[in-house]
PDB file of C-alpha atoms in Angstrom:
ATOM      1  CA  MET M   1     142.620 145.867 114.067  1.00  0.00           C
ATOM      2  CA  ARG M   2     144.616 147.529 116.826  1.00  0.00           C
ATOM      3  CA  ALA M   3     144.619 146.462 120.460  1.00  0.00           C
ATOM      4  CA  ALA M   4     146.449 147.432 123.660  1.00  0.00           C
ATOM      5  CA  LEU M   5     148.275 144.317 124.832  1.00  0.00           C
ATOM      6  CA  ALA M   6     150.152 143.295 127.938  1.00  0.00           C
ATOM      7  CA  MET M   7     153.274 141.683 126.508  1.00  0.00           C
ATOM      8  CA  LYS M   8     155.092 140.949 129.779  1.00  0.00           C
ATOM      9  CA  VAL M   9     154.476 141.157 133.514  1.00  0.00           C
ATOM     10  CA  GLY M  10     155.780 144.470 134.784  1.00  0.00           C
ATOM     11  CA  GLY M  11     155.505 146.068 131.358  1.00  0.00           C
ATOM     12  CA  LYS M  12     153.048 148.523 129.872  1.00  0.00           C
ATOM     13  CA  PHE M  13     150.115 148.112 127.558  1.00  0.00           C
ATOM     14  CA  GLU M  14     151.464 148.354 124.004  1.00  0.00           C
ATOM     15  CA  ILE M  15     149.507 148.974 120.805  1.00  0.00           C
ATOM     16  CA  HIS M  16     149.743 146.094 118.313  1.00  0.00           C
ATOM     17  CA  ASP M  17     148.009 145.011 115.140  1.00  0.00           C
ATOM     18  CA  VAL M  18     145.906 141.972 115.972  1.00  0.00           C
ATOM     19  CA  VAL M  19     144.004 139.558 113.748  1.00  0.00           C
ATOM     20  CA  ILE M  20     140.474 138.828 114.973  1.00  0.00           C
ATOM     21  CA  ASP M  21     138.676 135.703 113.786  1.00  0.00           C
ATOM     22  CA  ASP M  22     135.106 135.500 112.529  1.00  0.00           C
ATOM     23  CA  PRO M  23     132.445 134.595 115.093  1.00  0.00           C
ATOM     24  CA  VAL M  24     131.582 130.911 115.436  1.00  0.00           C
ATOM     25  CA  GLY M  25     128.891 129.211 117.503  1.00  0.00           C
ATOM     26  CA  ARG M  26     127.513 131.664 120.046  1.00  0.00           C
ATOM     27  CA  GLU M  27     130.250 134.282 119.598  1.00  0.00           C
ATOM     28  CA  VAL M  28     129.519 137.930 118.877  1.00  0.00           C
ATOM     29  CA  LEU M  29     131.813 140.421 117.132  1.00  0.00           C
ATOM     30  CA  VAL M  30     131.458 143.871 118.692  1.00  0.00           C
ATOM     31  CA  ASP M  31     132.791 147.210 117.458  1.00  0.00           C
ATOM     32  CA  VAL M  32     134.067 148.774 120.693  1.00  0.00           C
ATOM     33  CA  LYS M  33     132.879 152.354 121.205  1.00  0.00           C
ATOM     34  CA  ALA M  34     134.107 152.879 124.787  1.00  0.00           C
ATOM     35  CA  SER M  35     136.241 151.005 127.295  1.00  0.00           C
ATOM     36  CA  GLY M  36     136.805 151.723 130.962  1.00  0.00           C
ATOM     37  CA  LEU M  37     140.109 151.294 132.764  1.00  0.00           C
ATOM     38  CA  CYS M  38     139.757 149.236 135.936  1.00  0.00           C
ATOM     39  CA  HIS M  39     142.323 148.441 138.622  1.00  0.00           C
ATOM     40  CA  SER M  40     142.108 144.797 137.571  1.00  0.00           C
ATOM     41  CA  ASP M  41     143.517 145.870 134.190  1.00  0.00           C
ATOM     42  CA  LEU M  42     146.441 147.524 135.943  1.00  0.00           C
ATOM     43  CA  HIS M  43     146.966 144.388 138.047  1.00  0.00           C
ATOM     44  CA  LEU M  44     147.114 142.393 134.797  1.00  0.00           C
ATOM     45  CA  ILE M  45     150.332 144.125 133.809  1.00  0.00           C
ATOM     46  CA  ASP M  46     151.786 144.349 137.320  1.00  0.00           C
ATOM     47  CA  HIS M  47     151.273 140.756 138.527  1.00  0.00           C
ATOM     48  CA  ASP M  48     151.365 137.231 137.161  1.00  0.00           C
ATOM     49  CA  PHE M  49     147.843 135.837 137.490  1.00  0.00           C
ATOM     50  CA  GLY M  50     148.483 132.947 135.128  1.00  0.00           C
ATOM     51  CA  LEU M  51     146.893 134.640 132.114  1.00  0.00           C
ATOM     52  CA  PRO M  52     148.970 133.758 129.071  1.00  0.00           C
ATOM     53  CA  LEU M  53     150.724 136.711 127.488  1.00  0.00           C
ATOM     54  CA  PRO M  54     150.327 138.539 125.233  1.00  0.00           C
ATOM     55  CA  ALA M  55     146.869 139.471 126.466  1.00  0.00           C
ATOM     56  CA  ALA M  56     144.344 142.159 125.660  1.00  0.00           C
ATOM     57  CA  GLY M  57     143.191 143.919 128.809  1.00  0.00           C
ATOM     58  CA  GLY M  58     139.846 145.579 129.360  1.00  0.00           C
ATOM     59  CA  HIS M  59     136.462 144.190 130.337  1.00  0.00           C
ATOM     60  CA  GLU M  60     134.348 147.317 130.826  1.00  0.00           C
ATOM     61  CA  ILE M  61     133.254 147.959 127.260  1.00  0.00           C
ATOM     62  CA  SER M  62     130.284 149.181 125.340  1.00  0.00           C
ATOM     63  CA  GLY M  63     129.804 148.866 121.629  1.00  0.00           C
ATOM     64  CA  VAL M  64     127.692 147.845 118.664  1.00  0.00           C
ATOM     65  CA  VAL M  65     127.245 144.279 117.402  1.00  0.00           C
ATOM     66  CA  ALA M  66     128.966 143.936 114.018  1.00  0.00           C
ATOM     67  CA  ALA M  67     128.341 140.215 113.392  1.00  0.00           C
ATOM     68  CA  VAL M  68     127.060 137.118 115.175  1.00  0.00           C
ATOM     69  CA  GLY M  69     127.872 133.433 115.040  1.00  0.00           C
ATOM     70  CA  PRO M  70     125.316 131.003 113.604  1.00  0.00           C
ATOM     71  CA  SER M  71     124.029 129.858 117.023  1.00  0.00           C
ATOM     72  CA  VAL M  72     123.517 133.309 118.601  1.00  0.00           C
ATOM     73  CA  THR M  73     119.913 133.801 119.701  1.00  0.00           C
ATOM     74  CA  SER M  74     119.866 136.919 121.872  1.00  0.00           C
ATOM     75  CA  LEU M  75     121.620 139.564 119.737  1.00  0.00           C
ATOM     76  CA  LYS M  76     121.765 140.818 116.166  1.00  0.00           C
ATOM     77  CA  PRO M  77     123.977 143.196 114.182  1.00  0.00           C
ATOM     78  CA  GLY M  78     123.299 146.800 115.140  1.00  0.00           C
ATOM     79  CA  ASP M  79     122.383 146.033 118.777  1.00  0.00           C
ATOM     80  CA  ARG M  80     124.119 148.230 121.340  1.00  0.00           C
ATOM     81  CA  VAL M  81     125.748 146.132 124.065  1.00  0.00           C
ATOM     82  CA  VAL M  82     127.866 146.208 127.211  1.00  0.00           C
ATOM     83  CA  ALA M  83     130.179 143.410 128.322  1.00  0.00           C
ATOM     84  CA  CYS M  84     130.137 141.535 131.608  1.00  0.00           C
ATOM     85  CA  LEU M  85     133.191 139.950 133.186  1.00  0.00           C
ATOM     86  CA  ILE M  86     131.145 137.041 134.549  1.00  0.00           C
ATOM     87  CA  ALA M  87     131.326 134.004 132.282  1.00  0.00           C
ATOM     88  CA  TYR M  88     128.513 131.495 132.532  1.00  0.00           C
ATOM     89  CA  CYS M  89     127.298 128.594 130.420  1.00  0.00           C
ATOM     90  CA  GLY M  90     123.590 129.109 131.038  1.00  0.00           C
ATOM     91  CA  ALA M  91     122.913 125.370 131.138  1.00  0.00           C
ATOM     92  CA  CYS M  92     124.441 123.871 134.322  1.00  0.00           C
ATOM     93  CA  ALA M  93     122.438 123.345 137.526  1.00  0.00           C
ATOM     94  CA  ARG M  94     123.710 126.562 139.113  1.00  0.00           C
ATOM     95  CA  CYS M  95     122.986 128.679 136.039  1.00  0.00           C
ATOM     96  CA  LEU M  96     119.492 127.208 135.764  1.00  0.00           C
ATOM     97  CA  ALA M  97     118.953 128.052 139.444  1.00  0.00           C
ATOM     98  CA  GLY M  98     119.829 131.694 138.709  1.00  0.00           C
ATOM     99  CA  GLN M  99     123.306 131.455 140.255  1.00  0.00           C
ATOM    100  CA  THR M 100     125.312 132.369 137.154  1.00  0.00           C
ATOM    101  CA  THR M 101     128.195 133.695 139.257  1.00  0.00           C
ATOM    102  CA  LEU M 102     128.667 130.109 140.499  1.00  0.00           C
ATOM    103  CA  CYS M 103     128.594 128.500 137.023  1.00  0.00           C
ATOM    104  CA  LEU M 104     130.083 125.018 136.929  1.00  0.00           C
ATOM    105  CA  ASN M 105     131.072 125.222 133.244  1.00  0.00           C
ATOM    106  CA  GLN M 106     132.595 128.652 132.584  1.00  0.00           C
ATOM    107  CA  GLU M 107     134.823 127.102 129.903  1.00  0.00           C
ATOM    108  CA  ALA M 108     131.713 126.930 127.686  1.00  0.00           C
ATOM    109  CA  VAL M 109     132.191 130.587 126.721  1.00  0.00           C
ATOM    110  CA  VAL M 110     135.734 130.213 125.348  1.00  0.00           C
ATOM    111  CA  ARG M 111     137.275 128.332 122.473  1.00  0.00           C
ATOM    112  CA  GLY M 112     139.022 125.101 123.300  1.00  0.00           C
ATOM    113  CA  PRO M 113     142.757 124.490 122.839  1.00  0.00           C
ATOM    114  CA  GLU M 114     142.105 122.525 119.635  1.00  0.00           C
ATOM    115  CA  GLU M 115     140.220 125.451 118.072  1.00  0.00           C
ATOM    116  CA  LYS M 116     141.628 128.462 116.250  1.00  0.00           C
ATOM    117  CA  PRO M 117     142.280 131.344 118.700  1.00  0.00           C
ATOM    118  CA  ARG M 118     139.910 134.306 118.634  1.00  0.00           C
ATOM    119  CA  LEU M 119     142.840 136.722 118.510  1.00  0.00           C
ATOM    120  CA  THR M 120     146.378 136.413 117.160  1.00  0.00           C
ATOM    121  CA  LEU M 121     149.325 138.646 116.470  1.00  0.00           C
ATOM    122  CA  GLN M 122     150.302 139.079 112.825  1.00  0.00           C
ATOM    123  CA  ASP M 123     152.778 136.176 113.177  1.00  0.00           C
ATOM    124  CA  GLY M 124     150.055 133.799 114.438  1.00  0.00           C
ATOM    125  CA  THR M 125     150.906 134.027 118.158  1.00  0.00           C
ATOM    126  CA  PRO M 126     147.670 133.596 120.165  1.00  0.00           C
ATOM    127  CA  VAL M 127     146.491 136.621 122.155  1.00  0.00           C
ATOM    128  CA  ALA M 128     144.562 135.963 125.381  1.00  0.00           C
ATOM    129  CA  GLN M 129     141.534 138.034 126.387  1.00  0.00           C
ATOM    130  CA  SER M 130     141.298 139.334 129.933  1.00  0.00           C
ATOM    131  CA  VAL M 131     138.163 137.756 131.471  1.00  0.00           C
ATOM    132  CA  ASN M 132     137.286 136.541 127.950  1.00  0.00           C
ATOM    133  CA  VAL M 133     136.612 140.114 126.765  1.00  0.00           C
ATOM    134  CA  GLY M 134     139.883 141.907 125.951  1.00  0.00           C
ATOM    135  CA  GLY M 135     138.201 145.256 125.431  1.00  0.00           C
ATOM    136  CA  PHE M 136     141.270 147.460 124.922  1.00  0.00           C
ATOM    137  CA  ALA M 137     140.767 146.929 121.212  1.00  0.00           C
ATOM    138  CA  GLU M 138     138.852 148.259 118.252  1.00  0.00           C
ATOM    139  CA  GLN M 139     136.746 145.073 118.276  1.00  0.00           C
ATOM    140  CA  VAL M 140     136.076 142.175 120.626  1.00  0.00           C
ATOM    141  CA  LEU M 141     134.881 138.640 119.958  1.00  0.00           C
ATOM    142  CA  VAL M 142     132.965 137.280 122.939  1.00  0.00           C
ATOM    143  CA  HIS M 143     130.327 134.694 123.833  1.00  0.00           C
ATOM    144  CA  GLU M 144     126.790 136.099 123.803  1.00  0.00           C
ATOM    145  CA  ASN M 145     126.371 135.243 127.517  1.00  0.00           C
ATOM    146  CA  GLN M 146     128.955 137.912 128.398  1.00  0.00           C
ATOM    147  CA  LEU M 147     127.004 140.662 126.657  1.00  0.00           C
ATOM    148  CA  GLY M 148     123.902 142.579 127.622  1.00  0.00           C
ATOM    149  CA  ARG M 149     121.788 144.553 125.183  1.00  0.00           C
ATOM    150  CA  VAL M 150     121.356 148.227 126.104  1.00  0.00           C
TER     151      VAL M 150
END
């Protein structure tokens, strides 16, 4: 698939062929139908926020669920969805109290360093996803907690 990537700070978004993995666990593969451009996306290429590069920008997306991981409970293929930049585990004390913006375990929505990356360049270089979405792409692979059904 193709994606617009930030390759270096101070650069521009560049179109690259990217390999996207199959969904695992609670991940959802979404065919992106629309993506907004936010100032935070522009800041991604203008400033070093510590996000590893290359990185796919974009977090304001809408699309259609193409596939789901085996543990997904809230979505199914064909559902129309929008993404949310807020990552939350759904199980910590703050999430259970309805304070998902204060989640204590936001890492629960991403793959760990020992796992295969969600996105890679053709040569195997990992591609980061801005706010775990990376919506400047033909598809995204995100945790179900960062998606809302329309």
